mmCIF file of C-alpha atoms in Angstrom:
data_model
loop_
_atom_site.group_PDB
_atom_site.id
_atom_site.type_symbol
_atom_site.label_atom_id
_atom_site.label_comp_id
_atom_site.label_asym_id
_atom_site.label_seq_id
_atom_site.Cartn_x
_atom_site.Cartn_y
_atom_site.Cartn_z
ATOM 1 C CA UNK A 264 114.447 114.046 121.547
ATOM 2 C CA UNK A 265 117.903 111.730 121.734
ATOM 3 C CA UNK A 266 119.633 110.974 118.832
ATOM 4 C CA UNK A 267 118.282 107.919 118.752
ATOM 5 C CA UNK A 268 114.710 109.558 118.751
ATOM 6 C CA UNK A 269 115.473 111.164 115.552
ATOM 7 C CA UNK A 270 116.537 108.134 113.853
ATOM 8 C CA UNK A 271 113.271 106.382 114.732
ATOM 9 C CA UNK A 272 111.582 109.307 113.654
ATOM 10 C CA UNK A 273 112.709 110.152 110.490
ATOM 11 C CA UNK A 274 112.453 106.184 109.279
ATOM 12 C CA UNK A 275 108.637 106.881 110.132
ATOM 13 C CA UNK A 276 108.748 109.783 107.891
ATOM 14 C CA UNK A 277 109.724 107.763 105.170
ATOM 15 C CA UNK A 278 107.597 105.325 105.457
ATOM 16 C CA UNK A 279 104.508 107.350 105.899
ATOM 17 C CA UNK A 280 105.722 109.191 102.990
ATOM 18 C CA UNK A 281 106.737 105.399 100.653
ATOM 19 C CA UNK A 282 103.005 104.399 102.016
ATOM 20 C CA UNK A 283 101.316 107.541 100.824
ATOM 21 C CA UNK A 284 103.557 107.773 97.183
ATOM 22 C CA UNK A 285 102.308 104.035 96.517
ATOM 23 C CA UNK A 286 98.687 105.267 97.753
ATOM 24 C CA UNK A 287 99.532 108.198 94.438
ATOM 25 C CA UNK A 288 100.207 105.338 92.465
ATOM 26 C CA UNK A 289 97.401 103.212 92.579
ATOM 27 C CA UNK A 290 97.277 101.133 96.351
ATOM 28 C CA UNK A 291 93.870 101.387 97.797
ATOM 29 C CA UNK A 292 92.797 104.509 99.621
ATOM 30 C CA UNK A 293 94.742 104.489 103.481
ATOM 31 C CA UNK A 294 96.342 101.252 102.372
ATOM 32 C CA UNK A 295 99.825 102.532 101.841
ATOM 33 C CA UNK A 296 100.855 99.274 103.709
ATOM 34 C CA UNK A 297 99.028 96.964 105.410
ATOM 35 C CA UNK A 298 100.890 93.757 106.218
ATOM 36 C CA UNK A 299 97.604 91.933 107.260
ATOM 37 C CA UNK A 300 95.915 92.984 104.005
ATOM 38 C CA UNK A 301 98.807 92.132 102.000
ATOM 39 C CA UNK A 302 99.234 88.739 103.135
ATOM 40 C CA UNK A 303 95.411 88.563 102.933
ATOM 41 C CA UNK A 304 95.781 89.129 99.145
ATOM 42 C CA UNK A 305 98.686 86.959 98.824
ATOM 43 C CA UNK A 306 96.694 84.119 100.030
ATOM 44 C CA UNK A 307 94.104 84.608 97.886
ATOM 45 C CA UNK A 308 96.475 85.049 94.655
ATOM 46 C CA UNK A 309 97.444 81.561 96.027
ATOM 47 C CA UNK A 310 94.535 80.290 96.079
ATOM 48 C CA UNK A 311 93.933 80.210 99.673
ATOM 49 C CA UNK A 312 90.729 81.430 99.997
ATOM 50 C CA UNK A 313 88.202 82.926 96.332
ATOM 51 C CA UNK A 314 87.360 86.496 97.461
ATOM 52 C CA UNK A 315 88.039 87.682 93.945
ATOM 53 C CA UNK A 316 88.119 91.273 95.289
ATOM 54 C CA UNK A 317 91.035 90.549 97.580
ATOM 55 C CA UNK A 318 93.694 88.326 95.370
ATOM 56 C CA UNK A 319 97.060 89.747 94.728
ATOM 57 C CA UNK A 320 100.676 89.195 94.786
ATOM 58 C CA UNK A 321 101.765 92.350 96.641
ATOM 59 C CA UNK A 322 105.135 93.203 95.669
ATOM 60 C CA UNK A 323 105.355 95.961 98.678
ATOM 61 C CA UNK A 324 105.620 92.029 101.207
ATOM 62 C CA UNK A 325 107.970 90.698 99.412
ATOM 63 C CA UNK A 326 110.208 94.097 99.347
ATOM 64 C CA UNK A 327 109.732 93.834 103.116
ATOM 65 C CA UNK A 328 111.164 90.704 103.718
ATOM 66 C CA UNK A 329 113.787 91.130 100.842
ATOM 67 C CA UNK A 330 115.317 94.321 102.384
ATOM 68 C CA UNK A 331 115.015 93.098 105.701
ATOM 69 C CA UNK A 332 116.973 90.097 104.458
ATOM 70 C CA UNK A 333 120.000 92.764 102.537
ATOM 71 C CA UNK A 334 120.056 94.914 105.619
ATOM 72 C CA UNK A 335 120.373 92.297 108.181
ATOM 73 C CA UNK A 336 123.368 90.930 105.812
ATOM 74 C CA UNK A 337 124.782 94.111 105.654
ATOM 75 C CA UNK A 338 124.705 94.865 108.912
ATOM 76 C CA UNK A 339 125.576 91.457 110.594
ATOM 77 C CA UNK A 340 121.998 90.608 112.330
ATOM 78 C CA UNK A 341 120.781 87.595 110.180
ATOM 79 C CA UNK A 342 120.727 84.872 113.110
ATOM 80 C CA UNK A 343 118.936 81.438 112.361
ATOM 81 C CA UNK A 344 117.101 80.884 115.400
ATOM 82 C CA UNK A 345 114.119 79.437 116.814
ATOM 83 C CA UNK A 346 112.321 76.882 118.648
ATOM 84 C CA UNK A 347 110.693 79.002 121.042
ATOM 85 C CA UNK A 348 106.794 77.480 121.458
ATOM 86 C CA UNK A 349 106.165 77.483 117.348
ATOM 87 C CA UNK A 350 102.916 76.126 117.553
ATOM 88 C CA UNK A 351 101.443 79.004 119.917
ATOM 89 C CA UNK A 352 102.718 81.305 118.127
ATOM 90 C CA UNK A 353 101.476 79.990 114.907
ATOM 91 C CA UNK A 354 97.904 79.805 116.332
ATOM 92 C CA UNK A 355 98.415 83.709 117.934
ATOM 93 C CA UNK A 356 99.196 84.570 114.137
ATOM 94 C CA UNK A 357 96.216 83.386 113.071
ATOM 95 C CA UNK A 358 94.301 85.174 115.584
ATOM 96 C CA UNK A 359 96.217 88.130 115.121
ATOM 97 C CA UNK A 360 95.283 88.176 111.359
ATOM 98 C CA UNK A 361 91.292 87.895 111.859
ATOM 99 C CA UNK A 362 91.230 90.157 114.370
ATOM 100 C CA UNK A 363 93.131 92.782 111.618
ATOM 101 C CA UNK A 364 91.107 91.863 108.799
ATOM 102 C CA UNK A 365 87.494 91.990 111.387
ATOM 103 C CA UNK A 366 89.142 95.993 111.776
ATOM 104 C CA UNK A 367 90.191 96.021 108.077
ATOM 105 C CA UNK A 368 93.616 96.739 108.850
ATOM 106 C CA UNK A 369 96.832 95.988 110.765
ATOM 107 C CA UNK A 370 97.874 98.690 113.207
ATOM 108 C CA UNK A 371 100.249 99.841 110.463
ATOM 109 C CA UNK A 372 97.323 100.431 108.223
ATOM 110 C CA UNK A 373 95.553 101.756 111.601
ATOM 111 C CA UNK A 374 97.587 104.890 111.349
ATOM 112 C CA UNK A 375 97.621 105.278 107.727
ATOM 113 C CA UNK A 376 94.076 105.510 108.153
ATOM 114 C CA UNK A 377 94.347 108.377 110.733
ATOM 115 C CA UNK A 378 96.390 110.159 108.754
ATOM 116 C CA UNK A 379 93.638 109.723 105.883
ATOM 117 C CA UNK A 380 91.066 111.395 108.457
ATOM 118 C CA UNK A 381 89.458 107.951 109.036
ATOM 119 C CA UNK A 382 88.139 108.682 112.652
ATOM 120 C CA UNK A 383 87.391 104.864 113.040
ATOM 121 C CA UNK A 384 90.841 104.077 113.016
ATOM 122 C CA UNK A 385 90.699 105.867 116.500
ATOM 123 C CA UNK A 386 88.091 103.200 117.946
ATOM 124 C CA UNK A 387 90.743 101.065 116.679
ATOM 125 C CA UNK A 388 93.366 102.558 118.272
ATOM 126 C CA UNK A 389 91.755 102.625 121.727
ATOM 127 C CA UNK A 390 90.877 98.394 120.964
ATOM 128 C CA UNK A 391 94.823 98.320 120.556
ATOM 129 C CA UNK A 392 96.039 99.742 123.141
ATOM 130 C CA UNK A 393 93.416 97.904 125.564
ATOM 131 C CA UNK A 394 94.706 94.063 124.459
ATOM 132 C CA UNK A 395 98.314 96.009 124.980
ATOM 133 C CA UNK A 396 97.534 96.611 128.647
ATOM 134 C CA UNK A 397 96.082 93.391 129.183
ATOM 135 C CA UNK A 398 99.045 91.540 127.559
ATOM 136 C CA UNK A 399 101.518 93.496 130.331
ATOM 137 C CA UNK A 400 99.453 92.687 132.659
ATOM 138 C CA UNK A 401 100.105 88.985 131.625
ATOM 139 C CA UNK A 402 104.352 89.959 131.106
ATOM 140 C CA UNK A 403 104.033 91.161 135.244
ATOM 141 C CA UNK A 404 102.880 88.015 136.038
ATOM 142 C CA UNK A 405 105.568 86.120 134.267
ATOM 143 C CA UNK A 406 104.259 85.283 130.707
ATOM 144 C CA UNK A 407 106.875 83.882 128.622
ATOM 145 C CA UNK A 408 107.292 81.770 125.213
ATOM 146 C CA UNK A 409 110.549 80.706 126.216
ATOM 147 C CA UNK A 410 113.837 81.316 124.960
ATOM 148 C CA UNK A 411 115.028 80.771 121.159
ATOM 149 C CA UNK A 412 118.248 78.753 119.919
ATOM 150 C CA UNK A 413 120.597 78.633 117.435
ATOM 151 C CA UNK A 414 119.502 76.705 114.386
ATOM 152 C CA UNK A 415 120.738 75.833 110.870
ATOM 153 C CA UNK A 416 121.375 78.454 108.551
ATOM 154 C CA UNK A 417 119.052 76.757 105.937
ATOM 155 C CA UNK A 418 115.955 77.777 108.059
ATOM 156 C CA UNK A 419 116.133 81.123 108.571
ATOM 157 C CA UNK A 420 116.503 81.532 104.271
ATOM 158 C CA UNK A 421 112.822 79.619 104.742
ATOM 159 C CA UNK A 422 111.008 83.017 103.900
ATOM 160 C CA UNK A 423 113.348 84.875 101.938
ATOM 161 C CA UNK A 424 113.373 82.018 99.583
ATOM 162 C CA UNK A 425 109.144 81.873 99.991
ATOM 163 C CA UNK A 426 109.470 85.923 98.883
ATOM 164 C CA UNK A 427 111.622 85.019 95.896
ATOM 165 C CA UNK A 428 109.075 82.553 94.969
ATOM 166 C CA UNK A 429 106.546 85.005 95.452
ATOM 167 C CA UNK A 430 107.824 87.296 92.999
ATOM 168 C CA UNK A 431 108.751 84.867 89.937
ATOM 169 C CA UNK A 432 104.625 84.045 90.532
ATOM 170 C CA UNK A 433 103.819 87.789 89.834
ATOM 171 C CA UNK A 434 106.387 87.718 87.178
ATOM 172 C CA UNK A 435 104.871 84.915 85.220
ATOM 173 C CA UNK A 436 101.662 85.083 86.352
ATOM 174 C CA UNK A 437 100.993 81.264 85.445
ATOM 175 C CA UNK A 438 97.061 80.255 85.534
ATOM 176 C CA UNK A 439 96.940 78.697 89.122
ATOM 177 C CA UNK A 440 97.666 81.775 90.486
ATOM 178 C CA UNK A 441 94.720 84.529 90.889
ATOM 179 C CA UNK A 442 94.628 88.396 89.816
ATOM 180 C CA UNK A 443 91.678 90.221 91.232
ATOM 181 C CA UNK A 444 90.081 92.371 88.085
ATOM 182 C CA UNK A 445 88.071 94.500 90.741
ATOM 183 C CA UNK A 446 87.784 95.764 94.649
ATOM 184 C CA UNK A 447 91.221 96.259 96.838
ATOM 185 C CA UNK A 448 93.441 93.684 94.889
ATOM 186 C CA UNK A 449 92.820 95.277 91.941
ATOM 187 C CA UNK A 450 94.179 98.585 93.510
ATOM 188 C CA UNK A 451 98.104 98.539 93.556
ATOM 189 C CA UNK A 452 100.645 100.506 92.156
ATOM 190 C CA UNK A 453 102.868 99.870 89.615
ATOM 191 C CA UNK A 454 104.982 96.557 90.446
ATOM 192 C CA UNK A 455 108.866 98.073 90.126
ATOM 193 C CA UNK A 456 107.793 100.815 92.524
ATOM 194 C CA UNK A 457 105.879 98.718 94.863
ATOM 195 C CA UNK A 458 108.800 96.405 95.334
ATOM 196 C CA UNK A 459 111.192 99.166 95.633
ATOM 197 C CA UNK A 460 109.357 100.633 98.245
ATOM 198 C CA UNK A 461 108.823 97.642 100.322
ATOM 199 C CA UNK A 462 112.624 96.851 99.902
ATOM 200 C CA UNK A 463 113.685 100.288 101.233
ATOM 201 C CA UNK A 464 110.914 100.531 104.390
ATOM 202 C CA UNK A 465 111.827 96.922 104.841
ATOM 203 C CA UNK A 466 115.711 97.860 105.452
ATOM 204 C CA UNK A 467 114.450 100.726 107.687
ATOM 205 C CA UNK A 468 112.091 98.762 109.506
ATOM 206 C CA UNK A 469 115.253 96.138 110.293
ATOM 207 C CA UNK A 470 117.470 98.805 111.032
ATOM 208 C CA UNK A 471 114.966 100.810 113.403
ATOM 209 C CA UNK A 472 113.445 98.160 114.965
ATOM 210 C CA UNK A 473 109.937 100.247 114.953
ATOM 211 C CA UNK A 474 107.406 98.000 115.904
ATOM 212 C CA UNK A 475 103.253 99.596 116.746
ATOM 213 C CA UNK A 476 102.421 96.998 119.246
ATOM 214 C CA UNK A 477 106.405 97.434 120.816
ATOM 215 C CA UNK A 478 105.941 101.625 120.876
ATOM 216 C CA UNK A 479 102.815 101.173 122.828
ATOM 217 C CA UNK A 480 104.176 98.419 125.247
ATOM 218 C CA UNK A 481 107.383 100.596 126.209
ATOM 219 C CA UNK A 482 105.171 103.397 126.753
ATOM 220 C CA UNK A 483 102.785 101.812 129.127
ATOM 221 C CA UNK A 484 105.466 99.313 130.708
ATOM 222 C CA UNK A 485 108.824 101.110 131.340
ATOM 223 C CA UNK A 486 107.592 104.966 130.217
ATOM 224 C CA UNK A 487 109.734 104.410 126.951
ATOM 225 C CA UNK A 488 108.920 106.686 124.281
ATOM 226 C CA UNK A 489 111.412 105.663 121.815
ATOM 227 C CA UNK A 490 109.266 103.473 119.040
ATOM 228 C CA UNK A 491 105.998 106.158 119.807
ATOM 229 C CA UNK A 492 108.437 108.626 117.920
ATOM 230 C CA UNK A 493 108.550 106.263 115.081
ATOM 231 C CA UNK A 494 104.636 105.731 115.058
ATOM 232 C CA UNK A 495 104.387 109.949 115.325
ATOM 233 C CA UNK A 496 106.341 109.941 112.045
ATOM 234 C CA UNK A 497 104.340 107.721 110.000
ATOM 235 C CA UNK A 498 101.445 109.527 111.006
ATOM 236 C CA UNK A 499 102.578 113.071 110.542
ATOM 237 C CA UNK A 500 103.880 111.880 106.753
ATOM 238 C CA UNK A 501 100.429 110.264 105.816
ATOM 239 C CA UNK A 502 98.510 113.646 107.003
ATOM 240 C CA UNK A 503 100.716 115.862 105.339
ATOM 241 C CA UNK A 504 100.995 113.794 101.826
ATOM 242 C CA UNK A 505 97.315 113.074 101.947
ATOM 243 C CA UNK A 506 97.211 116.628 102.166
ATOM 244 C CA UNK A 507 99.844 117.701 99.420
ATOM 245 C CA UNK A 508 99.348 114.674 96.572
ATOM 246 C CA UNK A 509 96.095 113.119 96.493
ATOM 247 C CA UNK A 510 93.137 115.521 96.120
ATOM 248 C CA UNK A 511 90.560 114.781 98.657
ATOM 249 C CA UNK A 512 92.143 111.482 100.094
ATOM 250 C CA UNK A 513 92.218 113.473 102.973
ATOM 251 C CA UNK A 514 88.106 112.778 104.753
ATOM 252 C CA UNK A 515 87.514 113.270 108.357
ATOM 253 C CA UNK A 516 84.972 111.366 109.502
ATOM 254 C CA UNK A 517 83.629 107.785 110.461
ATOM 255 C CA UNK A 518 81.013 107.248 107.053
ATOM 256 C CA UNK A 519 82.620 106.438 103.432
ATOM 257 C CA UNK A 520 86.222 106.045 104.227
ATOM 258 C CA UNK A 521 87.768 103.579 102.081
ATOM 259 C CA UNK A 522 88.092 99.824 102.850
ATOM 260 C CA UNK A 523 86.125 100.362 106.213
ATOM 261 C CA UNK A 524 83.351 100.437 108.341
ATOM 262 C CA UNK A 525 82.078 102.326 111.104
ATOM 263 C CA UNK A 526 80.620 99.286 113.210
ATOM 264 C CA UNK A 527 82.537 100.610 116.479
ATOM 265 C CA UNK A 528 82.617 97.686 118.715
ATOM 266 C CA UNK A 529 83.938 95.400 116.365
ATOM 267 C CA UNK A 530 86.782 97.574 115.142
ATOM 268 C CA UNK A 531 87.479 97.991 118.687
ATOM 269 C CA UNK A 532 87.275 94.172 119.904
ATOM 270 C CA UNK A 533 89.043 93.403 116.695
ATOM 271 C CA UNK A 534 91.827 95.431 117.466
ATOM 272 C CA UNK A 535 92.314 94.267 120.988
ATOM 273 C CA UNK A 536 93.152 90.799 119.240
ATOM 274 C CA UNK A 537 95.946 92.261 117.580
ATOM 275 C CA UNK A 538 97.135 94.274 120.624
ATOM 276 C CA UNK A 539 97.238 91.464 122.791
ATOM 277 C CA UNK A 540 98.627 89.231 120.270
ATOM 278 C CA UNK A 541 101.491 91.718 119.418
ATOM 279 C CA UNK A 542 102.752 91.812 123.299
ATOM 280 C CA UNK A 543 102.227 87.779 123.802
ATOM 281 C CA UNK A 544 104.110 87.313 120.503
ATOM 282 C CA UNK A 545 106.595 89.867 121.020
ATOM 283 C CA UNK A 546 105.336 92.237 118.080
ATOM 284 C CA UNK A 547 103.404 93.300 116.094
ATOM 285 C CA UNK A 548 102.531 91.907 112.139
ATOM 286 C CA UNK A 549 105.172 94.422 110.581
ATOM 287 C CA UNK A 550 107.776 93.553 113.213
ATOM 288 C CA UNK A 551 107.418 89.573 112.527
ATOM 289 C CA UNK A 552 107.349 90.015 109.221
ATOM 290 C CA UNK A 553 110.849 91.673 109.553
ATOM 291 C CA UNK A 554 112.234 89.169 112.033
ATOM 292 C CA UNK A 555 111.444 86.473 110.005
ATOM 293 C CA UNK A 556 113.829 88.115 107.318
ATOM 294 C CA UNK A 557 116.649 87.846 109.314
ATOM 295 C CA UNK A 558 116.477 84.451 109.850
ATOM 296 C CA UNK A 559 114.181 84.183 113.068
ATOM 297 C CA UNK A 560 112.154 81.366 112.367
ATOM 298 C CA UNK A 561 109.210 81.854 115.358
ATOM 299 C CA UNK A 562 108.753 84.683 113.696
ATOM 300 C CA UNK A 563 108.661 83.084 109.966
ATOM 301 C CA UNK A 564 105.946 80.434 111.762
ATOM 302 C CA UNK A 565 103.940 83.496 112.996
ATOM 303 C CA UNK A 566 104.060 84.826 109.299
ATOM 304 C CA UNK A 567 102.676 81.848 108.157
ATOM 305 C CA UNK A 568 100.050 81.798 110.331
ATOM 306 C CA UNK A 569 99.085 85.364 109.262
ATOM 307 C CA UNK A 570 98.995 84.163 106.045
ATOM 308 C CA UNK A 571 96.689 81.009 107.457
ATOM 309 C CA UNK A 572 94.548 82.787 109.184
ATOM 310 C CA UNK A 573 93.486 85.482 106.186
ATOM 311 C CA UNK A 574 92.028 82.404 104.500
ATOM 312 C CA UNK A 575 90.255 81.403 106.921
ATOM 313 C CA UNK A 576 89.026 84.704 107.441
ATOM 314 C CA UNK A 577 87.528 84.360 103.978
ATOM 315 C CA UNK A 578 86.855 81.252 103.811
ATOM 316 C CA UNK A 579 84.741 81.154 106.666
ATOM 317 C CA UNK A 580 83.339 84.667 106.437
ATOM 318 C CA UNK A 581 85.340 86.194 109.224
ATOM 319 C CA UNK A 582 86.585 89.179 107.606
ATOM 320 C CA UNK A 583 84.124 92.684 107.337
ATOM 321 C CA UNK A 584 83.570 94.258 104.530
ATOM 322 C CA UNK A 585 82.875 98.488 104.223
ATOM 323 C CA UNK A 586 79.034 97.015 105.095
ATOM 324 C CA UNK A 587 80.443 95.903 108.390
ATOM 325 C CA UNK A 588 81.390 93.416 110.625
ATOM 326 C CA UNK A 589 79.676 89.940 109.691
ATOM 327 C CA UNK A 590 77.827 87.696 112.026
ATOM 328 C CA UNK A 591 80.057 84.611 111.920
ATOM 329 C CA UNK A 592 83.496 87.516 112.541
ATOM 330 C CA UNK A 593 81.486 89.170 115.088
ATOM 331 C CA UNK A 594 81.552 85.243 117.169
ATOM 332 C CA UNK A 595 84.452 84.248 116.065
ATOM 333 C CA UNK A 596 85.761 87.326 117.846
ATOM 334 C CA UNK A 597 84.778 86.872 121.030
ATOM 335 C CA UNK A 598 85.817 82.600 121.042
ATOM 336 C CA UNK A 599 89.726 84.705 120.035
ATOM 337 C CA UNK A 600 89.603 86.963 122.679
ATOM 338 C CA UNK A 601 88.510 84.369 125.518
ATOM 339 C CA UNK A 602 90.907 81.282 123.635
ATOM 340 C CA UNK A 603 93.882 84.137 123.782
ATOM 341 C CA UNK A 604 93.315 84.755 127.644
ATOM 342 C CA UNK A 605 92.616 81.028 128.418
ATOM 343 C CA UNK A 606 96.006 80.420 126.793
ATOM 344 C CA UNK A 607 97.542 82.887 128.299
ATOM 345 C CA UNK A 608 96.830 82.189 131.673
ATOM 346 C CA UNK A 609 97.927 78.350 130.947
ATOM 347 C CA UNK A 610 101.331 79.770 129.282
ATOM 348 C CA UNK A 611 102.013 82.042 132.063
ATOM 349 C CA UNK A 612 101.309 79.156 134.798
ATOM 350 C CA UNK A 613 103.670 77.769 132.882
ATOM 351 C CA UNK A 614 106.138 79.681 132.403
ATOM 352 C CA UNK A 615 106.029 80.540 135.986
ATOM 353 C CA UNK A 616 106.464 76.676 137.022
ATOM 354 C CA UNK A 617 109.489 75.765 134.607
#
């Protein structure tokens, strides 16, 4: 391992070990973080979409983008930018989301879950890694969004400010915003520790750079194994605190794991959404949640269409449940994965004619 190895490492420690401490304190069961769940229960404590079982203000999103914010301050890397094909990559956010929430989980939460035992979370993995290879394939043949620019200062405080917001709305809890009293967004951990965590994984996330979808794409498409390292460390922490704090959290197997089902095909095809979407976007849902803290507004419009697309999800009956995947998510699947390669054929023509 390089130097710079360890450092990768070690931030995945502590985030598999912040995950697995707010897991001890009351998040759902493998659901340390997930940034597609989160924003899923966001949008439903703003009224988004009327799951009841999924509507929360998660404090651990708005540490993320908060500490991402500090550290890029403190370190010199908050750049307003943008302007680099906003609508595309609002609509891949959107896909990106319903493919996660068709898995039940971002790939974040994807190895959370295999360090809870959760041998579905493999099927996932192999989906991932499989929309990964087909999005290089697209890079080799000259896929691009373009080039980003320099932009006012105002926009890239667009989602810090929206993660202040966020948090007075927990605060005061006024009566158009929504509290789930049962299932998943009922599960969370106390809010002071749940925002400190998310502030100090978001600063290591900015600082690191770790990104799933990125550790997978180096390894396939220059033999990088740099981010992997990070993603080895996340794991190793959630296997090792499942083991050592929570009783029993630790259940290998495919049958009653929490927040999941075992309907293999559509964890895998859901999964391949997010892989491909990660490489065509340039990373993953954790990643743009952190650029867009740092004032890099393509980002902040892909966040925004994660946020988007978990209401539709719901709204529309998109998103499985522990029963499985549902009939109108299983179709709305497939129209994803063939709109994402239609588009990306287009994009890359593109891209290769400009």
């Amino acid at each position: 391992m390089k130097k710079e190895d360890v450092k990768v490492f070690i931030g995945g420690l502590l985030i598999g070990a912040i995950g697995i401490i707010l897991m001890y304190l009351g998040n759902p069961g493998n659901m340390g973080f997930c940034i597609a769940c989160f924003w899923r229960d966001i949008a439903g404590g703003l009224g988004l979409h009327r799951a009841e079982v999924v509507q929360y203000l998660r404090p651990e999103i708005i540490g993320l983008i908060l500490g991402g914010t500090i550290s890029s301050f403190i370190f010199k890397d908050f750049k307003s930018r943008g302007g680099s094909n906003a609508l595309i990559r609002f609509v891949y956010g959107v896909f990106m989301s319903i493919g996660a929430l068709v898995f039940l989980g971002c790939p974040l939460r994807m190895i959370f879950r295999l360090g809870g035992g959760d041998l579905n979370a493999i099927v996932g993995l192999a989906g991932f890694v499989v929309g990964i290879l087909i999005g290089i394939f697209f890079l080799k043949q000259g896929y691009s969004l373009g080039r980003n620019y320099k932009e006012s200062k105002i926009a890239g405080f667009i989602l810090p400010a929206f993660a202040i917001m966020l948090f007075v709305l927990l605060l005061a809890k006024p009566a158009f915003i929504f509290f789930s009293e049962k299932g998943p967004g009922s599960m969370h951990a106390p809010i002071i520790y749940s925002l400190i965590g998310g502030l100090i994984v978001g600063a290591i996330l900015q600082r690191t750079r770790l990104c799933t979808g990125g550790a997978f794409r180096d390894l396939f498409l220059i033999k990088d194994t740099h981010y992997i390292w990070g993603i080895l460390g996340i794991f190793i922490a959630a296997l090792v605190g499942n083991l050592i704090l929570t009783k029993g959290a630790l259940h290998i197997g495919f049958a009653d794991q929490p927040v999941a089902h075992s309907d293999g095909l559509w964890n895998f095809l859901g999964m391949v959404i997010v892989g491909l979407g990660a490489v065509l976007l340039g990373g993953c849902p954790i990643r743009q949640t952190i650029l867009s803290s740092e004032g890099d507004t393509d980002a902040g419009v892909t966040v925004m269409g994660l946020l988007i697309g978990a209401a539709f999800a719901h709204n529309f009956g998109l998103a499985s449940s522990p029963e499985g995947a549902t009939p109108n998510g299983k179709i709305a699947t497939i129209i994803i994965i063939v709109v994402m390669l239609i588009m990306s054929f287009m994009t890359t023509k593109f891209a290769k004619e400009d």
